Amino acid sequence: LAGSVLRRQAALAAATRMSAAARRAAERARLHPEARYGTEMTVLDVGMLVNERRRDGSWDRRIVQRSAALDDEFLQPYVKIFVPSGSGERHATLTFEFYDRSGRLQFSHSMEDYLRTGENLILCERQLALRNAEQPMRVGTWDLRIKLDGVLIALHDFSMTPGGTGRSTPAERM
């Protein structure tokens, strides 16, 4: 009983550290028809990195949560989760998926990661090519779905814009 109380206290403390995007994504995941059952894990943050290669070969990276553009080079999802005592120190399968506004799957990657008790920042080891995409993509509201061992834990929506917003490219910033 004492262990259960301590795990619950840790989960409540973790919930106070949730970003607004994580709170919304976790709630949307719980309400989604694909949701099967709850998890003890708490999603603390969710978002994407926009990765742009510079002329010198190095990478320019920025964190985005609310929007990305089709003229960005690559989009790489991440999630930060809190794993309570008794649920950590194990391997888990994480699946990252991007769905476009028409509900078409644009990206899916599953990977195994080791979950430790406490906070775990997990960056997907693959990224979605946007600028040089093999198939045409649509602007609008996209979804990032994150599953842990097949259970939907985050459903994050964001805007995919056409680009050309006047941002300077990493090459121009050098």
Tab-separated table of C-alpha atoms in Angstrom:
chain	number	residue	atom	x	y	z
A	1	LEU	CA	0.000	0.000	0.000
A	2	ALA	CA	2.810	2.407	0.884
A	3	GLY	CA	4.466	1.766	-2.494
A	4	SER	CA	1.198	2.494	-4.289
A	5	VAL	CA	0.775	5.778	-2.410
A	6	LEU	CA	4.350	6.828	-3.211
A	7	ARG	CA	3.872	6.014	-6.925
A	8	ARG	CA	0.651	8.052	-6.969
A	9	GLN	CA	2.376	11.009	-5.268
A	10	ALA	CA	5.196	10.859	-7.831
A	11	ALA	CA	2.690	10.786	-10.694
A	12	LEU	CA	0.830	13.794	-9.256
A	13	ALA	CA	4.086	15.697	-8.859
A	14	ALA	CA	4.981	14.864	-12.475
A	15	ALA	CA	1.581	16.114	-13.657
A	16	THR	CA	2.398	19.571	-12.293
A	17	ARG	CA	5.426	19.676	-14.654
A	18	MET	CA	3.420	18.910	-17.812
A	19	SER	CA	3.700	21.437	-20.627
A	20	ALA	CA	0.457	22.782	-22.080
A	21	ALA	CA	1.127	20.799	-25.275
A	22	ALA	CA	1.649	17.592	-23.262
A	23	ARG	CA	-1.515	18.118	-21.225
A	24	ARG	CA	-3.577	18.617	-24.388
A	25	ALA	CA	-1.917	15.695	-26.241
A	26	ALA	CA	-2.449	13.298	-23.319
A	27	GLU	CA	-6.106	14.296	-23.003
A	28	ARG	CA	-6.702	13.896	-26.754
A	29	ALA	CA	-5.041	10.447	-26.599
A	30	ARG	CA	-7.349	9.340	-23.761
A	31	LEU	CA	-10.410	10.391	-25.787
A	32	HIS	CA	-9.260	8.840	-29.089
A	33	PRO	CA	-11.031	5.662	-30.311
A	34	GLU	CA	-7.614	3.968	-30.558
A	35	ALA	CA	-7.080	4.335	-26.786
A	36	ARG	CA	-7.437	0.973	-25.052
A	37	TYR	CA	-6.401	1.493	-21.472
A	38	GLY	CA	-4.501	3.917	-19.334
A	39	THR	CA	-0.849	3.957	-18.485
A	40	GLU	CA	1.014	4.966	-15.352
A	41	MET	CA	3.355	7.087	-17.466
A	42	THR	CA	2.862	10.855	-17.542
A	43	VAL	CA	3.600	12.757	-20.753
A	44	LEU	CA	5.576	15.830	-19.657
A	45	ASP	CA	6.255	17.350	-23.064
A	46	VAL	CA	5.708	16.603	-26.737
A	47	GLY	CA	6.847	18.358	-29.888
A	48	MET	CA	9.179	18.297	-32.842
A	49	LEU	CA	12.615	19.478	-33.845
A	50	VAL	CA	13.007	21.183	-37.201
A	51	ASN	CA	16.420	20.171	-38.524
A	52	GLU	CA	18.093	22.199	-41.281
A	53	ARG	CA	21.543	21.436	-42.685
A	54	ARG	CA	23.899	24.424	-42.892
A	55	ARG	CA	26.380	25.031	-45.701
A	56	ASP	CA	29.245	23.896	-43.455
A	57	GLY	CA	27.532	20.532	-42.834
A	58	SER	CA	26.469	21.249	-39.259
A	59	TRP	CA	22.819	21.261	-38.189
A	60	ASP	CA	20.557	24.108	-37.179
A	61	ARG	CA	17.807	22.806	-34.874
A	62	ARG	CA	14.792	24.483	-33.350
A	63	ILE	CA	11.972	23.154	-31.203
A	64	VAL	CA	8.433	23.604	-32.523
A	65	GLN	CA	5.144	22.593	-30.957
A	66	ARG	CA	2.403	24.516	-32.739
A	67	SER	CA	3.531	24.731	-36.383
A	68	ALA	CA	5.994	23.542	-39.016
A	69	ALA	CA	6.325	24.402	-42.705
A	70	LEU	CA	6.524	22.280	-45.824
A	71	ASP	CA	9.673	24.175	-46.790
A	72	ASP	CA	11.441	23.079	-43.576
A	73	GLU	CA	14.022	20.382	-44.305
A	74	PHE	CA	13.281	17.695	-41.686
A	75	LEU	CA	10.814	17.203	-38.832
A	76	GLN	CA	11.857	14.970	-35.910
A	77	PRO	CA	9.369	14.163	-33.099
A	78	TYR	CA	10.172	13.860	-29.405
A	79	VAL	CA	8.385	13.057	-26.172
A	80	LYS	CA	9.336	13.519	-22.539
A	81	ILE	CA	7.649	11.095	-20.161
A	82	PHE	CA	7.718	10.490	-16.435
A	83	VAL	CA	8.016	6.813	-15.503
A	84	PRO	CA	6.985	6.022	-11.915
A	85	SER	CA	8.851	3.641	-9.657
A	86	GLY	CA	7.958	0.055	-10.485
A	87	SER	CA	7.284	0.814	-14.167
A	88	GLY	CA	10.802	1.746	-15.194
A	89	GLU	CA	14.117	-0.007	-15.693
A	90	ARG	CA	12.830	-1.866	-18.758
A	91	HIS	CA	12.814	-1.809	-22.534
A	92	ALA	CA	9.757	-0.424	-24.309
A	93	THR	CA	8.693	0.096	-27.906
A	94	LEU	CA	7.829	3.656	-28.894
A	95	THR	CA	6.071	4.453	-32.157
A	96	PHE	CA	6.041	7.962	-33.620
A	97	GLU	CA	3.527	8.719	-36.396
A	98	PHE	CA	2.662	11.832	-38.412
A	99	TYR	CA	-0.785	12.020	-40.059
A	100	ASP	CA	-1.630	14.803	-42.502
A	101	ARG	CA	-4.890	16.765	-42.580
A	102	SER	CA	-6.593	14.109	-44.721
A	103	GLY	CA	-5.754	11.418	-42.167
A	104	ARG	CA	-3.081	9.860	-44.375
A	105	LEU	CA	-0.055	8.407	-42.604
A	106	GLN	CA	3.018	10.393	-43.709
A	107	PHE	CA	5.605	8.921	-41.316
A	108	SER	CA	5.857	6.005	-38.920
A	109	HIS	CA	8.854	4.783	-36.974
A	110	SER	CA	9.000	2.283	-34.119
A	111	MET	CA	12.050	2.034	-31.922
A	112	GLU	CA	13.066	0.304	-28.745
A	113	ASP	CA	14.261	2.442	-25.858
A	114	TYR	CA	15.196	1.812	-22.249
A	115	LEU	CA	12.851	3.525	-19.777
A	116	ARG	CA	14.348	4.596	-16.497
A	117	THR	CA	12.389	5.562	-13.412
A	118	GLY	CA	11.852	9.330	-13.513
A	119	GLU	CA	12.001	11.650	-16.518
A	120	ASN	CA	12.888	10.251	-19.943
A	121	LEU	CA	13.454	12.521	-22.952
A	122	ILE	CA	13.083	10.393	-26.074
A	123	LEU	CA	13.966	11.748	-29.504
A	124	CYS	CA	12.789	9.667	-32.448
A	125	GLU	CA	15.845	8.267	-34.190
A	126	ARG	CA	14.345	9.051	-37.635
A	127	GLN	CA	12.924	12.228	-39.167
A	128	LEU	CA	10.377	13.152	-41.811
A	129	ALA	CA	11.751	14.868	-44.922
A	130	LEU	CA	9.515	17.821	-45.763
A	131	ARG	CA	11.273	20.000	-48.332
A	132	ASN	CA	12.320	17.082	-50.556
A	133	ALA	CA	9.377	14.805	-49.795
A	134	GLU	CA	8.830	11.880	-52.165
A	135	GLN	CA	5.066	12.441	-52.227
A	136	PRO	CA	3.060	15.675	-52.131
A	137	MET	CA	1.961	16.836	-48.677
A	138	ARG	CA	-0.980	19.002	-47.679
A	139	VAL	CA	-1.068	22.056	-45.459
A	140	GLY	CA	-3.493	22.133	-42.533
A	141	THR	CA	-3.788	20.515	-39.125
A	142	TRP	CA	-1.565	17.452	-38.733
A	143	ASP	CA	-1.348	14.947	-35.875
A	144	LEU	CA	1.677	13.504	-34.131
A	145	ARG	CA	0.691	10.220	-32.472
A	146	ILE	CA	2.998	8.589	-29.955
A	147	LYS	CA	2.461	5.045	-28.720
A	148	LEU	CA	4.235	3.269	-25.880
A	149	ASP	CA	4.102	-0.521	-26.205
A	150	GLY	CA	1.162	-0.112	-28.584
A	151	VAL	CA	-0.810	2.206	-26.273
A	152	LEU	CA	-1.550	5.714	-27.554
A	153	ILE	CA	-0.088	8.096	-24.942
A	154	ALA	CA	-0.018	11.387	-26.882
A	155	LEU	CA	-2.035	12.845	-29.748
A	156	HIS	CA	-0.532	16.240	-30.570
A	157	ASP	CA	-2.021	18.469	-33.269
A	158	PHE	CA	-0.044	21.178	-35.037
A	159	SER	CA	-0.320	23.370	-38.133
A	160	MET	CA	1.581	22.480	-41.279
A	161	THR	CA	1.986	25.671	-43.293
A	162	PRO	CA	3.096	26.070	-46.909
A	163	GLY	CA	6.225	27.942	-45.869
A	164	GLY	CA	7.661	30.995	-47.509
A	165	THR	CA	6.992	32.929	-44.314
A	166	GLY	CA	10.025	35.134	-44.755
A	167	ARG	CA	12.159	33.179	-42.317
A	168	SER	CA	15.818	33.185	-43.132
A	169	THR	CA	17.283	29.775	-43.855
A	170	PRO	CA	20.166	28.435	-41.770
A	171	ALA	CA	22.466	28.957	-44.768
A	172	GLU	CA	21.528	32.631	-44.894
A	173	ARG	CA	22.220	32.994	-41.164
A	174	MET	CA	25.831	31.848	-41.525
